[in-house]
N, C-alpha and C. Protein backbone atom coordinates (compact mmCIF):
# COMPACT_ATOMS: atom_id res chain seq x y z
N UNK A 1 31.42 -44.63 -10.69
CA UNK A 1 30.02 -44.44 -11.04
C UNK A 1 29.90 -43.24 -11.97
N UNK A 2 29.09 -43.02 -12.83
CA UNK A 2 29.14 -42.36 -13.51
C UNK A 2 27.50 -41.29 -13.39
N UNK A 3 27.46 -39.98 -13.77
CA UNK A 3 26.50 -39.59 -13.59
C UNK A 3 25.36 -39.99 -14.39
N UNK A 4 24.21 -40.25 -14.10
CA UNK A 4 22.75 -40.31 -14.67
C UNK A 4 22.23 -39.02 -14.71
N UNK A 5 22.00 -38.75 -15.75
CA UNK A 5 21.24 -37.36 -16.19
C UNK A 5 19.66 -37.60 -16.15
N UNK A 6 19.33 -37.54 -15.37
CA UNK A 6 17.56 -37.24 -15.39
C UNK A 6 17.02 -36.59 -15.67
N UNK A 7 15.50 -36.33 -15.63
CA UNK A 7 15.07 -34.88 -16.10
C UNK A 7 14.63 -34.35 -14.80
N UNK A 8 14.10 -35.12 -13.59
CA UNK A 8 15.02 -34.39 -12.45
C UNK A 8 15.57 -33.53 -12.43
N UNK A 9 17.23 -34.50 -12.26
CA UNK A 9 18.98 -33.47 -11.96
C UNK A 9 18.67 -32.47 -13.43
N UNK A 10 18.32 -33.05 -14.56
CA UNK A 10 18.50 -31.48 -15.75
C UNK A 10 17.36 -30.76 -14.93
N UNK A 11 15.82 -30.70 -14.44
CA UNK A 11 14.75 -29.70 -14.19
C UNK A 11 15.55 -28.46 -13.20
N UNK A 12 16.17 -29.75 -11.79
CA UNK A 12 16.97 -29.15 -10.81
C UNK A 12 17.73 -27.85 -11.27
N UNK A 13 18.57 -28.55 -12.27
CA UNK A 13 19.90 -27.40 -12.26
C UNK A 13 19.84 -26.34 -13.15
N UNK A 14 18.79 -27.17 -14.18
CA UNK A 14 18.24 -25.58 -14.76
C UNK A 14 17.52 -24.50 -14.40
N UNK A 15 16.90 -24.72 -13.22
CA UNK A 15 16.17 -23.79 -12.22
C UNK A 15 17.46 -23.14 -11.55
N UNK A 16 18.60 -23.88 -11.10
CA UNK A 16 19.05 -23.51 -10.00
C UNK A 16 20.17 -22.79 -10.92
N UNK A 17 20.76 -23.06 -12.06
CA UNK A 17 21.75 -22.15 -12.84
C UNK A 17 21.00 -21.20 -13.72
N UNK A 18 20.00 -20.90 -13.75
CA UNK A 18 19.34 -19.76 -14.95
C UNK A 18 18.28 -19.04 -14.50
N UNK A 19 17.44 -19.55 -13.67
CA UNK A 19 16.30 -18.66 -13.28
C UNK A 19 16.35 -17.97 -11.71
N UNK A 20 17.23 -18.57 -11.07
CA UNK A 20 17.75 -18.68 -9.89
C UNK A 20 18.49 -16.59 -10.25
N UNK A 21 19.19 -16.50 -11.05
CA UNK A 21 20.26 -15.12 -11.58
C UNK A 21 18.76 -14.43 -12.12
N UNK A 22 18.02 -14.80 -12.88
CA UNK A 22 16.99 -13.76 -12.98
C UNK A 22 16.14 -13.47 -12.55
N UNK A 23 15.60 -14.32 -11.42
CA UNK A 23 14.88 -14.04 -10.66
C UNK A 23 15.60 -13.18 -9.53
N UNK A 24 16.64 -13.16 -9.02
CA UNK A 24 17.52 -12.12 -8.82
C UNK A 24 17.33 -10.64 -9.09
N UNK A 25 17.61 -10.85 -10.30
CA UNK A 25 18.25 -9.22 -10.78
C UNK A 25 16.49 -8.81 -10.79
N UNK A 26 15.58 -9.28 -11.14
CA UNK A 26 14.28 -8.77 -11.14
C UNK A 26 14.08 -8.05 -9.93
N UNK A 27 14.12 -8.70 -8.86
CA UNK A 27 13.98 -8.02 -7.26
C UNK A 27 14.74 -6.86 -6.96
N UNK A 28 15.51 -7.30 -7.29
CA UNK A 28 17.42 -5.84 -7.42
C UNK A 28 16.65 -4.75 -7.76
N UNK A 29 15.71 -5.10 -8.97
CA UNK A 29 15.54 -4.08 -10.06
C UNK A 29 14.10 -3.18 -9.62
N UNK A 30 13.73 -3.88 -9.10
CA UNK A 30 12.40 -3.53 -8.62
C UNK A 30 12.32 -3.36 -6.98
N UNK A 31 13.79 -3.50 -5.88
CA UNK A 31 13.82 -3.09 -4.92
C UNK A 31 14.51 -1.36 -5.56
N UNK A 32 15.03 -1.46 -6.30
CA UNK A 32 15.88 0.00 -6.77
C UNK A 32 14.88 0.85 -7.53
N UNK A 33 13.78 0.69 -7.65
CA UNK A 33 12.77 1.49 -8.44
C UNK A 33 11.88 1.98 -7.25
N UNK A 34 11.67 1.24 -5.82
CA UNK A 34 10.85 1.67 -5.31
C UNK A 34 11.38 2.20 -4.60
N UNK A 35 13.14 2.33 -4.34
CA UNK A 35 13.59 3.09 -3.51
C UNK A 35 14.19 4.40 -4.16
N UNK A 36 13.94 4.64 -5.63
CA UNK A 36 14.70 5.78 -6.28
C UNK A 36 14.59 6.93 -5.94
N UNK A 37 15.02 7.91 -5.33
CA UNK A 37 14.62 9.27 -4.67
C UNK A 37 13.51 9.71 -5.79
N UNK A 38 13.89 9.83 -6.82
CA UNK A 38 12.65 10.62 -7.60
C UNK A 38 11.45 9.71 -7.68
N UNK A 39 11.14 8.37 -7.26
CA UNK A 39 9.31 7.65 -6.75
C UNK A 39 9.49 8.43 -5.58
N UNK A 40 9.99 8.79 -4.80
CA UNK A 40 9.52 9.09 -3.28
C UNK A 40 8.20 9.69 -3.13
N UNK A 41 8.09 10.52 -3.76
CA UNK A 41 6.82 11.52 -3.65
C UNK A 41 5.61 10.80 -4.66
N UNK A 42 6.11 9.78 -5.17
CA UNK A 42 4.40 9.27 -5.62
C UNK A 42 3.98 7.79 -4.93
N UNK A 43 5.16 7.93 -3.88
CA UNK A 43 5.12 6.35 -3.43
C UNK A 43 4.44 6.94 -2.12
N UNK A 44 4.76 8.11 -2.08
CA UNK A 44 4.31 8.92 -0.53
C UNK A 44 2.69 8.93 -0.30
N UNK A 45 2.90 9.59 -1.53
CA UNK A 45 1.36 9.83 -2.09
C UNK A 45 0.11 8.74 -2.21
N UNK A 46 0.95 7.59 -2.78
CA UNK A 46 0.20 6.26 -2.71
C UNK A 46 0.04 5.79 -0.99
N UNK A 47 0.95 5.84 -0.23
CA UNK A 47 0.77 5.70 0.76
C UNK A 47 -0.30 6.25 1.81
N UNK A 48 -0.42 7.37 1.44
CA UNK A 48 -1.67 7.73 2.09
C UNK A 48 -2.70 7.88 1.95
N UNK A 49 -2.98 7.37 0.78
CA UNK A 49 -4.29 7.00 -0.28
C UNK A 49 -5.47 6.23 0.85
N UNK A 50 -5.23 4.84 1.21
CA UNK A 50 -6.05 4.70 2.05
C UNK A 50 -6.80 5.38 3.99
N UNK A 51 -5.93 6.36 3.91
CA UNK A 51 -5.76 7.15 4.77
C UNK A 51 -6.86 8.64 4.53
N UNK A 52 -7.38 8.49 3.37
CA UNK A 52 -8.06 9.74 3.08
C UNK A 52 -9.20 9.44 2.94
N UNK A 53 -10.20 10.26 3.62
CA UNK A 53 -11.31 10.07 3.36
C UNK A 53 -11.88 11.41 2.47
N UNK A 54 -12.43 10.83 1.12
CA UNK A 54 -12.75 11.88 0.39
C UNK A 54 -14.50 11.61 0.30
């Protein structure tokens, strides 16, 4: 049998070989920004934002 290329199996595997790796590294990139020692103190800061009553 031979494979049938659909636009399906192509939609499938182009999600699953290309966006699948950058949607990745985006999270990586943006779990490593909110954990960078130097945000600490404005992430701190944001944090207690709803906590203040001004």
């Amino acid at each position: 049998m031979s494979a049938i290329l659909t636009l399906e199996n192509f939609t499938s595997n182009f999600v699953a070989h290309f966006w699948t790796p950058i949607f990745v590294a985006i999270f990586i990139a943006i779990v490593t920004y909110a954990l960078w020692p130097r945000n600490r103190a404005a992430f701190d800061e944001a944090a207690k934002m709803p906590l203040r009553e001004e």
